[in-house]
CSV table of C-alpha atoms in Angstrom, one decimal:
chain,number,residue,atom,x,y,z
A,1,MET,CA,6.8,11.6,-9.8
A,2,ARG,CA,7.9,9.4,-12.7
A,3,THR,CA,4.7,7.7,-13.4
A,4,ALA,CA,1.9,9.5,-15.2
A,5,ARG,CA,-1.4,9.4,-13.4
A,6,PRO,CA,-4.5,8.5,-15.4
A,7,SER,CA,-7.5,10.6,-14.7
A,8,HIS,CA,-9.4,7.6,-13.4
A,9,PRO,CA,-6.7,5.2,-12.0
A,10,THR,CA,-7.5,1.6,-11.6
A,11,ARG,CA,-6.7,-0.3,-8.4
A,12,ARG,CA,-3.6,-1.8,-10.2
A,13,GLY,CA,-2.7,1.7,-11.4
A,14,LEU,CA,-2.8,3.0,-7.8
A,15,LEU,CA,-0.5,0.3,-6.7
A,16,ALA,CA,1.9,0.9,-9.5
A,17,MET,CA,2.1,4.6,-8.6
A,18,GLY,CA,2.8,4.0,-4.9
A,19,GLY,CA,-0.7,4.8,-3.7
A,20,ALA,CA,-1.6,1.3,-2.6
A,21,VAL,CA,1.0,-1.0,-1.2
A,22,GLY,CA,-0.8,-4.3,-1.4
A,23,LEU,CA,-3.7,-5.2,-3.7
A,24,GLY,CA,-6.2,-8.1,-3.6
A,25,ALA,CA,-9.0,-8.5,-1.2
A,26,VAL,CA,-9.4,-12.1,-0.3
A,27,LEU,CA,-8.6,-13.3,-3.7
A,28,ALA,CA,-7.9,-17.0,-4.5
A,29,ALA,CA,-4.8,-18.0,-2.6
A,30,CYS,CA,-1.7,-19.1,-4.4
A,31,GLY,CA,-1.3,-22.9,-4.1
A,32,ASP,CA,1.8,-24.5,-2.7
A,33,SER,CA,1.9,-27.8,-4.5
A,34,ASP,CA,-0.1,-27.1,-7.6
A,35,GLY,CA,1.2,-25.7,-10.8
A,36,LYS,CA,4.8,-26.7,-10.9
A,37,GLY,CA,6.6,-26.7,-14.2
A,38,SER,CA,7.7,-29.8,-16.0
A,39,GLY,CA,11.3,-28.8,-15.5
A,40,SER,CA,11.1,-28.3,-11.7
A,41,GLY,CA,14.1,-30.4,-11.1
A,42,GLY,CA,16.3,-28.0,-13.0
A,43,SER,CA,17.3,-30.6,-15.6
A,44,LYS,CA,19.1,-29.0,-18.6
A,45,SER,CA,18.2,-32.0,-20.8
A,46,ALA,CA,14.7,-30.5,-21.0
A,47,ASP,CA,16.0,-28.2,-23.8
A,48,ALA,CA,15.5,-31.0,-26.3
A,49,GLY,CA,11.9,-31.8,-25.6
A,50,PRO,CA,8.5,-30.0,-25.1
A,51,TRP,CA,8.2,-27.5,-22.3
A,52,SER,CA,5.1,-26.6,-20.1
A,53,PHE,CA,4.5,-24.7,-17.0
A,54,LYS,CA,1.2,-24.2,-15.0
A,55,ASP,CA,1.1,-20.7,-13.7
A,56,ASP,CA,-0.8,-19.1,-10.8
A,57,ARG,CA,-3.9,-18.4,-13.0
A,58,GLY,CA,-4.2,-22.1,-13.4
A,59,ARG,CA,-3.2,-21.8,-17.1
A,60,THR,CA,-0.5,-24.0,-18.7
A,61,ALA,CA,2.0,-22.3,-21.0
A,62,GLU,CA,3.5,-24.7,-23.6
A,63,ALA,CA,6.3,-24.7,-26.1
A,64,LYS,CA,8.1,-27.2,-28.3
A,65,SER,CA,11.3,-26.6,-26.4
A,66,VAL,CA,12.4,-24.7,-23.4
A,67,PRO,CA,11.9,-20.9,-24.1
A,68,LYS,CA,15.1,-18.9,-24.5
A,69,ASN,CA,13.8,-15.7,-25.9
A,70,ILE,CA,12.1,-14.5,-22.7
A,71,VAL,CA,10.5,-11.2,-22.0
A,72,ALA,CA,9.5,-10.4,-18.4
A,73,PHE,CA,8.3,-7.7,-15.9
A,74,THR,CA,11.4,-6.2,-14.5
A,75,GLY,CA,11.1,-7.6,-11.0
A,76,VAL,CA,10.4,-11.1,-12.2
A,77,ALA,CA,13.4,-10.8,-14.6
A,78,ALA,CA,15.6,-9.8,-11.7
A,79,ALA,CA,14.5,-12.9,-9.8
A,80,LEU,CA,15.1,-15.2,-12.7
A,81,HIS,CA,18.6,-13.6,-13.1
A,82,ASP,CA,19.4,-14.6,-9.6
A,83,TYR,CA,18.8,-18.2,-10.6
A,84,GLY,CA,20.9,-17.9,-13.8
A,85,VAL,CA,18.0,-17.4,-16.2
A,86,GLU,CA,18.5,-14.4,-18.5
A,87,VAL,CA,15.7,-12.5,-20.3
A,88,LYS,CA,15.8,-10.7,-23.7
A,89,ALA,CA,13.7,-7.7,-22.7
A,90,VAL,CA,11.8,-6.2,-19.8
A,91,PHE,CA,8.9,-4.0,-19.0
A,92,GLY,CA,8.1,-2.1,-15.9
A,93,PRO,CA,10.3,0.3,-13.7
A,94,THR,CA,13.9,-0.5,-14.9
A,95,LYS,CA,15.8,2.8,-15.1
A,96,THR,CA,15.5,6.0,-13.0
A,97,LYS,CA,15.5,9.5,-14.6
A,98,ASP,CA,19.3,9.6,-14.3
A,99,GLY,CA,19.7,6.3,-16.1
A,100,LYS,CA,20.6,4.2,-13.1
A,101,ALA,CA,18.9,0.9,-12.3
A,102,ASP,CA,15.5,1.1,-10.6
A,103,VAL,CA,15.2,-0.6,-7.2
A,104,GLN,CA,13.1,-3.3,-8.9
A,105,ALA,CA,15.8,-4.2,-11.4
A,106,GLY,CA,18.0,-6.0,-8.8
A,107,ASP,CA,21.2,-7.1,-10.4
A,108,LEU,CA,20.0,-6.9,-14.0
A,109,ASP,CA,22.4,-5.1,-16.3
A,110,VAL,CA,20.0,-2.4,-17.4
A,111,SER,CA,22.4,-1.2,-20.1
A,112,LYS,CA,22.1,-4.4,-22.0
A,113,VAL,CA,18.5,-5.5,-21.6
A,114,GLU,CA,15.9,-4.2,-24.0
A,115,ILE,CA,13.3,-2.0,-22.3
A,116,LEU,CA,9.8,-2.2,-23.8
A,117,GLY,CA,8.3,0.1,-21.2
A,118,ASN,CA,9.6,1.9,-18.2
A,119,VAL,CA,6.4,3.3,-16.6
A,120,TRP,CA,2.8,2.3,-16.0
A,121,GLY,CA,0.8,2.0,-19.2
A,122,GLU,CA,3.9,1.8,-21.5
A,123,PHE,CA,4.6,-1.3,-23.5
A,124,ASN,CA,6.1,-1.2,-27.0
A,125,VAL,CA,4.2,-3.9,-28.8
A,126,GLU,CA,6.1,-3.4,-32.1
A,127,LYS,CA,9.5,-3.9,-30.4
A,128,TYR,CA,8.1,-6.9,-28.5
A,129,ALA,CA,6.9,-8.6,-31.7
A,130,ALA,CA,10.2,-7.9,-33.4
A,131,LEU,CA,12.0,-9.8,-30.7
A,132,GLY,CA,10.3,-13.0,-31.6
A,133,PRO,CA,9.3,-13.7,-28.0
A,134,GLU,CA,8.9,-17.3,-26.9
A,135,LEU,CA,7.6,-16.5,-23.4
A,136,LEU,CA,6.1,-13.6,-21.5
A,137,VAL,CA,6.4,-13.6,-17.7
A,138,THR,CA,4.9,-11.2,-15.2
A,139,ALA,CA,3.5,-10.8,-11.7
A,140,MET,CA,-0.1,-10.8,-10.7
A,141,TRP,CA,-1.6,-8.6,-7.9
A,142,GLU,CA,-5.2,-9.3,-8.9
A,143,LYS,CA,-6.6,-12.5,-10.3
A,144,ASP,CA,-5.9,-12.8,-14.0
A,145,ALA,CA,-4.5,-9.3,-14.3
A,146,LEU,CA,-1.0,-9.2,-15.8
A,147,TRP,CA,1.2,-6.7,-14.0
A,148,TYR,CA,2.3,-3.8,-16.3
A,149,VAL,CA,0.7,-5.4,-19.4
A,150,PRO,CA,-1.6,-2.6,-20.5
A,151,ASP,CA,-5.2,-3.5,-20.8
A,152,GLN,CA,-5.6,-1.7,-24.1
A,153,SER,CA,-2.9,-3.7,-25.8
A,154,LYS,CA,-2.9,-7.0,-23.9
A,155,ASP,CA,-4.8,-9.0,-26.5
A,156,LYS,CA,-2.2,-8.1,-29.1
A,157,ILE,CA,0.6,-8.9,-26.7
A,158,LEU,CA,-0.8,-12.2,-25.6
A,159,LYS,CA,-1.2,-13.5,-29.1
A,160,LEU,CA,2.5,-13.3,-29.7
A,161,ALA,CA,3.8,-15.8,-27.1
A,162,PRO,CA,2.8,-18.0,-24.2
A,163,SER,CA,2.4,-16.2,-20.9
A,164,VAL,CA,3.1,-17.0,-17.3
A,165,ALA,CA,1.7,-15.0,-14.3
A,166,LEU,CA,2.9,-15.5,-10.7
A,167,TRP,CA,1.2,-14.2,-7.6
A,168,ALA,CA,2.8,-11.2,-5.9
A,169,ALA,CA,-0.1,-10.8,-3.5
A,170,GLN,CA,-2.4,-13.2,-1.6
A,171,THR,CA,0.7,-15.2,-0.9
A,172,THR,CA,3.8,-15.0,1.3
A,173,ILE,CA,7.5,-14.5,0.5
A,174,PRO,CA,8.5,-18.1,0.9
A,175,LYS,CA,5.6,-19.3,-1.3
A,176,ALA,CA,6.3,-16.7,-3.9
A,177,ILE,CA,10.0,-17.6,-4.0
A,178,GLN,CA,9.1,-21.2,-4.4
A,179,ARG,CA,6.9,-20.4,-7.5
A,180,HIS,CA,9.7,-18.3,-9.0
A,181,GLU,CA,12.1,-21.2,-8.4
A,182,ASP,CA,9.7,-23.6,-10.0
A,183,LEU,CA,9.6,-21.4,-13.1
A,184,ALA,CA,13.4,-20.9,-13.1
A,185,ALA,CA,14.0,-24.6,-12.8
A,186,SER,CA,11.7,-25.3,-15.7
A,187,LEU,CA,13.8,-22.9,-17.8
A,188,GLY,CA,17.0,-24.8,-16.9
A,189,ALA,CA,18.1,-23.2,-13.6
A,190,ASP,CA,20.3,-25.3,-11.3
A,191,LEU,CA,18.6,-24.9,-7.8
A,192,LYS,CA,21.5,-26.9,-6.2
A,193,ALA,CA,24.1,-24.3,-7.3
A,194,LYS,CA,26.1,-23.0,-4.3
A,195,ALA,CA,24.9,-19.4,-4.7
A,196,VAL,CA,21.3,-20.6,-4.5
A,197,THR,CA,21.7,-22.9,-1.5
A,198,ASP,CA,23.8,-20.3,0.3
A,199,ALA,CA,21.1,-17.6,-0.3
A,200,LYS,CA,18.4,-20.0,1.0
A,201,ALA,CA,20.4,-20.7,4.2
A,202,ARG,CA,20.9,-16.9,4.7
A,203,PHE,CA,17.1,-16.4,4.2
A,204,GLU,CA,16.2,-19.0,6.8
A,205,LYS,CA,18.7,-17.5,9.3
A,206,ALA,CA,17.2,-14.1,8.7
A,207,ALA,CA,13.6,-15.4,9.2
A,208,ALA,CA,14.7,-16.9,12.5
A,209,ARG,CA,16.3,-13.6,13.5
A,210,LEU,CA,13.2,-11.6,12.7
A,211,ARG,CA,10.9,-14.0,14.6
A,212,ALA,CA,13.2,-13.7,17.6
A,213,ALA,CA,13.3,-9.9,17.4
A,214,ALA,CA,9.5,-9.7,17.1
A,215,LYS,CA,9.1,-12.0,20.1
A,216,SER,CA,11.5,-10.0,22.2
A,217,LYS,CA,9.7,-6.7,21.5
A,218,PRO,CA,6.0,-7.5,21.0
A,219,ASP,CA,5.0,-3.9,21.9
A,220,ILE,CA,6.9,-2.3,19.0
A,221,LYS,CA,4.1,-1.2,16.6
A,222,VAL,CA,5.0,-1.0,12.9
A,223,LEU,CA,3.2,1.1,10.3
A,224,ILE,CA,3.3,0.3,6.6
A,225,GLY,CA,3.2,3.6,4.7
A,226,SER,CA,3.4,5.1,1.2
A,227,ALA,CA,3.4,8.8,0.4
A,228,SER,CA,2.1,11.0,-2.4
A,229,GLN,CA,2.0,14.7,-2.6
A,230,ASP,CA,-1.6,14.9,-1.3
A,231,LEU,CA,-2.2,11.6,0.6
A,232,PHE,CA,-0.5,9.2,3.0
A,233,TYR,CA,-1.5,5.6,2.5
A,234,VAL,CA,-1.5,3.0,5.4
A,235,THR,CA,-1.6,-0.6,4.2
A,236,LEU,CA,-3.2,-3.6,5.9
A,237,ALA,CA,-0.3,-6.1,6.4
A,238,LYS,CA,-2.2,-9.2,5.3
A,239,THR,CA,-2.7,-7.9,1.8
A,240,ALA,CA,0.9,-8.2,0.6
A,241,ALA,CA,3.3,-11.1,0.4
A,242,ASP,CA,6.1,-9.4,2.4
A,243,THR,CA,4.1,-8.0,5.3
A,244,LEU,CA,1.8,-11.0,5.6
A,245,TYR,CA,4.9,-13.1,6.1
A,246,PHE,CA,6.4,-10.6,8.6
A,247,GLN,CA,3.1,-10.8,10.5
A,248,GLU,CA,3.3,-14.6,10.5
A,249,LEU,CA,6.8,-14.2,12.1
A,250,GLY,CA,5.2,-12.1,14.9
A,251,VAL,CA,5.7,-8.5,13.8
A,252,ASN,CA,3.1,-6.2,15.3
A,253,PHE,CA,1.5,-4.0,12.6
A,254,VAL,CA,-0.9,-1.1,12.7
A,255,GLU,CA,-4.3,-2.2,11.3
A,256,PRO,CA,-5.9,0.7,9.4
A,257,LYS,CA,-9.5,1.1,8.7
A,258,VAL,CA,-9.2,0.2,5.0
A,259,ASN,CA,-11.4,1.6,2.2
A,260,SER,CA,-14.0,-0.4,0.3
A,261,ALA,CA,-11.3,-2.1,-1.8
A,262,GLY,CA,-9.9,-3.6,1.4
A,263,PHE,CA,-6.2,-2.9,1.1
A,264,PHE,CA,-5.3,0.5,2.5
A,265,GLU,CA,-6.5,3.6,4.1
A,266,GLU,CA,-5.9,7.1,2.6
A,267,LEU,CA,-5.1,9.8,5.1
A,268,SER,CA,-4.7,13.5,4.4
A,269,TRP,CA,-1.4,14.9,5.7
A,270,GLU,CA,-3.4,16.8,8.4
A,271,ASN,CA,-4.4,13.4,9.7
A,272,VAL,CA,-1.2,11.5,9.2
A,273,ASP,CA,-0.9,11.0,13.0
A,274,LYS,CA,-4.1,9.0,13.2
A,275,TYR,CA,-2.2,5.8,14.2
A,276,GLN,CA,0.5,5.4,16.7
A,277,ALA,CA,3.7,3.7,15.4
A,278,ASP,CA,7.1,3.1,16.8
A,279,VAL,CA,8.6,2.1,13.4
A,280,ILE,CA,7.4,3.3,9.9
A,281,MET,CA,8.2,1.2,6.8
A,282,MET,CA,8.0,3.5,3.8
A,283,ASP,CA,7.4,2.4,0.2
A,284,ASN,CA,10.8,2.5,-1.5
A,285,ARG,CA,9.6,2.5,-5.1
A,286,SER,CA,10.6,5.4,-7.4
A,287,SER,CA,6.8,6.1,-7.9
A,288,ALA,CA,6.3,7.0,-4.3
A,289,LEU,CA,7.6,10.1,-2.4
A,290,GLN,CA,10.6,9.2,-0.2
A,291,PRO,CA,11.1,10.4,3.4
A,292,GLY,CA,13.6,13.0,2.4
A,293,ALA,CA,10.9,14.7,0.3
A,294,LEU,CA,8.5,15.0,3.2
A,295,THR,CA,10.5,17.3,5.5
A,296,ALA,CA,8.4,20.2,4.5
A,297,LYS,CA,5.3,18.5,5.9
A,298,PRO,CA,5.2,19.5,9.6
A,299,THR,CA,2.7,16.7,10.5
A,300,TRP,CA,5.2,14.2,9.1
A,301,THR,CA,8.2,15.5,11.0
A,302,GLN,CA,6.3,15.5,14.3
A,303,LEU,CA,5.5,11.8,14.2
A,304,PRO,CA,7.2,10.0,17.1
A,305,ALA,CA,8.9,7.4,14.8
A,306,VAL,CA,10.2,10.1,12.5
A,307,LYS,CA,11.5,12.2,15.4
A,308,ALA,CA,13.2,9.1,16.7
A,309,GLY,CA,14.8,8.2,13.4
A,310,GLN,CA,12.9,5.0,13.2
A,311,VAL,CA,11.8,5.2,9.6
A,312,ILE,CA,13.0,2.4,7.3
A,313,PRO,CA,12.6,1.6,3.6
A,314,ARG,CA,10.1,-1.0,2.6
A,315,THR,CA,10.7,-3.1,-0.5
A,316,THR,CA,7.1,-2.9,-1.6
A,317,GLU,CA,7.6,-5.2,-4.6
A,318,PRO,CA,10.2,-7.7,-3.5
A,319,ILE,CA,12.3,-9.6,-6.0
A,320,PHE,CA,11.3,-13.1,-5.2
A,321,SER,CA,14.6,-14.9,-4.8
A,322,TYR,CA,16.3,-15.9,-1.6
A,323,ASP,CA,19.2,-13.7,-2.4
A,324,LYS,CA,17.1,-10.5,-2.6
A,325,CYS,CA,14.6,-11.4,0.2
A,326,ALA,CA,17.1,-12.3,2.9
A,327,PRO,CA,18.4,-8.7,3.3
A,328,ILE,CA,14.8,-7.5,3.6
A,329,LEU,CA,14.3,-9.7,6.6
A,330,GLU,CA,17.6,-8.8,8.1
A,331,ASP,CA,17.0,-5.1,7.8
A,332,LEU,CA,13.5,-5.3,9.5
A,333,ALA,CA,14.9,-7.6,12.2
A,334,LYS,CA,17.7,-5.0,13.0
A,335,ALA,CA,15.1,-2.2,13.0
A,336,ILE,CA,13.0,-3.9,15.6
A,337,GLU,CA,16.0,-5.0,17.6
A,338,ASP,CA,17.2,-1.3,17.7
A,339,ALA,CA,13.8,0.3,18.1
A,340,LYS,CA,12.7,2.2,21.2
A,341,LYS,CA,9.2,2.4,22.3
A,342,VAL,CA,8.2,6.0,21.3
A,343,THR,CA,4.4,5.7,21.6
A,344,LYS,CA,2.2,5.1,24.6
A,345,LYS,CA,1.7,1.5,25.6
A,346,ALA,CA,-1.8,0.1,25.2
A,347,ALA,CA,-3.8,0.1,28.4
């Protein structure tokens, strides 16, 4: 696995390494109407005047003009890119071992963007300072915890530029997209651009399709999984923005007996068949083992969903733009539409 494991991983560290697929036990929910940036209408004239944006921590980032020299967590940078806002540098999973774009990089040109850190715990503070950053943007899985900003160097990092954190948990896909749009608009994005409105229309159509698929097959049970060499993690749907939204659309998820943190249950590979599932969604991040690497584990290959070929990737850390989230809904809708009941029906 690409990500080095600390000897005593934090909850955020576990999530980053693919061990947990949704953090945050009943944290403060992300507000719908609060915290919109001053440039939420997407007006380019905002360049000339002061800029401010209230983030999901409830903190307001301010600058004398609209920030241009932006540094962001890779997934957030990819979302901003979809709205026409480019960043100077990124941190977080950006390139795979073979130099290709990580799944979290979206349509970013990873050969041109400066990479300050590519794995958990890595952030080059000296390079960051040399860039003369005007804004730092990242995700937030736990209240006030900046995603992929190392705790040991965060004080130095946060002194160099204003920062914005947007919820990636304790919210839903539509709410998270709205907040990323709010930020993009404050930075000069045109939300009325045809590419943006077309993507939104596609997303809404996909959501309707997924709702219809779930309604037509209410007995199809879906399990949210993530694999490591020693453990298989089953996530509680309501703890992540994507699966909470799918649940709201009617998808029937396995509900694990979560650990004390409240987000997922760890199973040994001997007990991986604890829950019955007709479809398995597997963490697609490069930090997690993929289904092709699990063929040597007999308990995995004997699972009904695996034998039936009903295992699909899960975009565990979505890029929160309509363009990137629409295909996620379409793929899950098709999986449910095509799924066969391979487990026993509840009595």
